[in-house]
Short mmCIF file of C-alpha atoms in Angstrom, two decimals:
data_model
loop_
_atom_site.label_atom_id
_atom_site.label_comp_id
_atom_site.label_asym_id
_atom_site.label_seq_id
_atom_site.Cartn_x
_atom_site.Cartn_y
_atom_site.Cartn_z
CA UNK Z 169 0.00 0.00 0.00
CA UNK Z 170 1.22 3.47 -0.89
CA UNK Z 171 1.89 5.62 2.16
CA UNK Z 172 2.01 9.41 2.23
CA UNK Z 173 2.19 12.27 4.67
CA UNK Z 174 -0.31 15.03 5.41
CA UNK Z 175 1.10 18.46 4.54
CA UNK Z 176 0.84 20.86 7.45
CA UNK Z 177 1.56 23.98 5.40
CA UNK Z 178 0.11 24.39 1.91
CA UNK Z 179 2.23 27.39 0.92
CA UNK Z 180 4.62 27.59 -2.01
CA UNK Z 181 7.72 27.60 0.19
CA UNK Z 182 6.72 24.38 1.98
CA UNK Z 183 5.80 22.71 -1.33
CA UNK Z 184 9.21 23.58 -2.82
CA UNK Z 185 10.95 22.14 0.23
CA UNK Z 186 8.98 18.88 -0.09
CA UNK Z 187 9.72 18.64 -3.83
CA UNK Z 188 13.43 19.17 -3.10
CA UNK Z 189 13.27 16.19 -0.70
CA UNK Z 190 11.78 13.95 -3.43
CA UNK Z 191 8.09 14.27 -2.59
CA UNK Z 192 5.16 14.58 -4.99
CA UNK Z 193 2.50 17.10 -3.98
CA UNK Z 194 -1.05 15.66 -4.03
CA UNK Z 195 -4.59 16.81 -3.31
CA UNK Z 196 -7.14 14.21 -2.24
CA UNK Z 197 -10.83 15.08 -2.40
CA UNK Z 198 -14.26 13.49 -2.55
CA UNK Z 199 -17.96 14.23 -2.24
CA UNK Z 200 -18.76 15.36 1.29
CA UNK Z 201 -15.15 14.96 2.44
CA UNK Z 202 -12.72 17.61 3.55
CA UNK Z 203 -9.80 18.09 1.13
CA UNK Z 204 -6.56 16.44 2.21
CA UNK Z 205 -3.27 18.06 1.23
CA UNK Z 206 -0.77 15.22 1.03
CA UNK Z 207 2.68 14.34 -0.26
CA UNK Z 208 4.04 11.00 -1.49
CA UNK Z 209 7.58 9.90 -2.32
CA UNK Z 210 7.66 10.44 -6.10
CA UNK Z 211 9.34 7.14 -7.02
CA UNK Z 212 7.07 5.10 -4.74
CA UNK Z 213 3.97 6.78 -6.21
CA UNK Z 214 5.04 6.04 -9.80
CA UNK Z 215 5.79 2.39 -8.92
CA UNK Z 216 2.44 1.97 -7.16
CA UNK Z 217 0.48 3.47 -10.09
CA UNK Z 218 2.31 1.32 -12.65
CA UNK Z 219 1.78 -1.99 -10.82
CA UNK Z 220 -1.86 -1.45 -9.81
CA UNK Z 221 -4.31 -3.90 -11.35
CA UNK Z 222 -7.49 -1.81 -10.94
CA UNK Z 223 -8.32 1.81 -11.65
CA UNK Z 224 -8.86 2.56 -7.95
CA UNK Z 225 -6.08 1.83 -5.46
CA UNK Z 226 -5.49 2.27 -1.73
CA UNK Z 227 -3.33 4.97 -0.16
CA UNK Z 228 -2.59 5.62 3.48
CA UNK Z 229 -2.34 9.27 4.46
CA UNK Z 230 -1.77 9.91 8.15
CA UNK Z 231 -4.10 7.46 9.92
CA UNK Z 232 -6.64 7.22 7.06
CA UNK Z 233 -6.72 4.50 4.39
CA UNK Z 234 -8.48 5.79 1.26
CA UNK Z 235 -9.45 4.12 -2.02
CA UNK Z 236 -8.53 6.69 -4.69
CA UNK Z 237 -8.50 7.21 -8.47
CA UNK Z 238 -5.99 9.43 -10.30
CA UNK Z 239 -8.00 12.31 -11.78
CA UNK Z 240 -5.32 14.66 -13.07
CA UNK Z 241 -1.57 15.17 -12.96
CA UNK Z 242 0.89 17.85 -14.00
CA UNK Z 243 4.31 17.26 -15.53
CA UNK Z 244 7.24 19.59 -16.01
CA UNK Z 245 7.19 20.59 -19.71
CA UNK Z 246 10.97 20.30 -20.10
CA UNK Z 247 12.01 17.35 -17.93
CA UNK Z 248 8.66 15.45 -17.93
CA UNK Z 249 9.02 14.98 -14.17
CA UNK Z 250 5.77 14.53 -12.26
CA UNK Z 251 5.00 17.73 -10.32
CA UNK Z 252 1.48 17.41 -8.90
CA UNK Z 253 -1.37 14.90 -8.80
CA UNK Z 254 -5.10 15.12 -7.98
CA UNK Z 255 -6.72 12.04 -6.43
CA UNK Z 256 -10.47 11.47 -6.03
CA UNK Z 257 -11.77 9.21 -3.27
CA UNK Z 258 -13.87 6.39 -4.77
CA UNK Z 259 -16.69 6.18 -2.20
CA UNK Z 260 -19.02 3.19 -2.18
CA UNK Z 261 -22.61 4.07 -3.07
CA UNK Z 262 -21.74 7.63 -4.16
CA UNK Z 263 -22.33 8.30 -7.88
CA UNK Z 264 -19.51 10.38 -9.35
CA UNK Z 265 -17.80 11.19 -12.67
CA UNK Z 266 -14.68 9.31 -13.74
CA UNK Z 267 -12.42 9.17 -16.81
CA UNK Z 268 -11.89 5.56 -17.95
CA UNK Z 269 -9.04 4.57 -20.33
CA UNK Z 270 -9.76 2.96 -23.71
CA UNK Z 271 -7.66 -0.06 -24.75
CA UNK Z 272 -7.48 -1.13 -28.38
CA UNK Z 273 -7.11 -4.80 -29.37
CA UNK Z 274 -6.57 -6.43 -32.74
CA UNK Z 275 -5.09 -5.18 -36.00
CA UNK Z 276 -7.36 -3.22 -38.32
CA UNK Z 277 -7.96 -4.57 -41.85
CA UNK Z 278 -7.59 -1.02 -43.18
CA UNK Z 279 -3.90 -0.90 -42.17
CA UNK Z 280 -3.11 -3.34 -45.01
CA UNK Z 281 -5.11 -1.12 -47.41
CA UNK Z 282 -2.86 1.92 -46.84
CA UNK Z 283 -4.85 3.23 -43.89
CA UNK Z 284 -3.73 4.78 -40.61
CA UNK Z 285 -5.30 3.93 -37.23
CA UNK Z 286 -6.22 7.10 -35.31
CA UNK Z 287 -7.39 7.02 -31.70
CA UNK Z 288 -9.17 10.30 -31.00
CA UNK Z 289 -10.36 9.41 -27.47
CA UNK Z 290 -7.88 7.91 -25.00
CA UNK Z 291 -10.30 8.18 -22.06
CA UNK Z 292 -14.12 8.26 -21.86
CA UNK Z 293 -16.11 10.17 -19.24
CA UNK Z 294 -18.59 8.09 -17.26
CA UNK Z 295 -20.89 8.45 -14.27
CA UNK Z 296 -21.19 5.58 -11.79
CA UNK Z 297 -20.77 4.44 -8.20
CA UNK Z 298 -17.33 3.22 -7.07
CA UNK Z 299 -18.39 -0.44 -6.88
CA UNK Z 300 -19.36 -0.41 -10.61
CA UNK Z 301 -16.15 1.32 -11.74
CA UNK Z 302 -14.67 -0.48 -14.80
CA UNK Z 303 -10.87 -0.63 -15.14
CA UNK Z 304 -10.94 0.14 -18.88
CA UNK Z 305 -13.06 -0.10 -22.04
CA UNK Z 306 -11.76 -2.60 -24.60
CA UNK Z 307 -12.40 -1.99 -28.30
CA UNK Z 308 -11.68 -4.58 -31.01
CA UNK Z 309 -10.55 -2.81 -34.19
CA UNK Z 310 -9.85 -5.92 -36.32
CA UNK Z 311 -12.92 -5.34 -38.57
CA UNK Z 312 -12.22 -1.67 -39.33
CA UNK Z 313 -11.37 -0.80 -42.94
CA UNK Z 314 -10.35 2.55 -44.43
CA UNK Z 315 -13.07 5.11 -43.64
CA UNK Z 316 -14.59 3.07 -40.78
CA UNK Z 317 -14.74 4.20 -37.15
CA UNK Z 318 -15.97 3.02 -33.77
CA UNK Z 319 -18.20 5.59 -32.09
CA UNK Z 320 -19.01 6.13 -28.42
CA UNK Z 321 -22.37 4.37 -28.95
CA UNK Z 322 -20.43 1.21 -30.03
CA UNK Z 323 -18.68 0.91 -26.65
CA UNK Z 324 -19.98 -1.94 -24.45
CA UNK Z 325 -20.92 -0.39 -21.10
CA UNK Z 326 -21.36 -2.56 -17.97
CA UNK Z 327 -24.50 -2.34 -15.80
CA UNK Z 328 -24.67 0.66 -13.49
CA UNK Z 329 -22.37 2.75 -15.68
CA UNK Z 330 -23.55 5.70 -17.81
CA UNK Z 331 -21.43 7.23 -20.58
CA UNK Z 332 -21.51 11.03 -20.56
CA UNK Z 333 -19.86 11.49 -23.98
CA UNK Z 334 -21.98 12.24 -27.08
CA UNK Z 335 -23.01 9.06 -29.00
CA UNK Z 336 -21.81 10.30 -32.39
CA UNK Z 337 -18.18 11.02 -31.33
CA UNK Z 338 -15.53 8.74 -32.87
CA UNK Z 339 -13.26 6.91 -30.42
CA UNK Z 340 -11.01 5.17 -32.94
CA UNK Z 341 -10.99 5.02 -36.73
CA UNK Z 342 -8.99 4.16 -39.82
CA UNK Z 343 -8.26 6.98 -42.24
CA UNK Z 344 -6.62 6.92 -45.67
CA UNK Z 345 -2.89 7.67 -45.51
CA UNK Z 346 -1.80 10.72 -47.45
#
């Protein structure tokens, strides 16, 4: 389990001192909960996020153990170092918005016909309770030819999950190479 510390001071000076010591600044929030200003060891956070098997994972901040989902992160534009992360508490029974990754499987037929596979949506916005939270949406592109696309309405959605995206938006498609 990933362990972090609660930040006492939320000023810029304190944040710079924590970053200098190898910490990643994080904000943890949820519906009806008080915001928690936390810090995690950067390398430990990256390792924990890479090896997690589900979208939501546990963190221990102070005395609290929270089940959280990564909502947003900021990277340094030059060095690509992680600078800041926002975590949302996945509360059981509370319906909330989440961004779910899209995984593509198969090889499109259109790639052999001088087409290029373009994924326009990497994550889809959904609304559901934490217990219904899918880890990812899987799309099979093996039947796509040049000019074909998979739309949001073609995504298989589990029970208790509602897609917020517009039905006519393309998620992945094959276009003619120029």
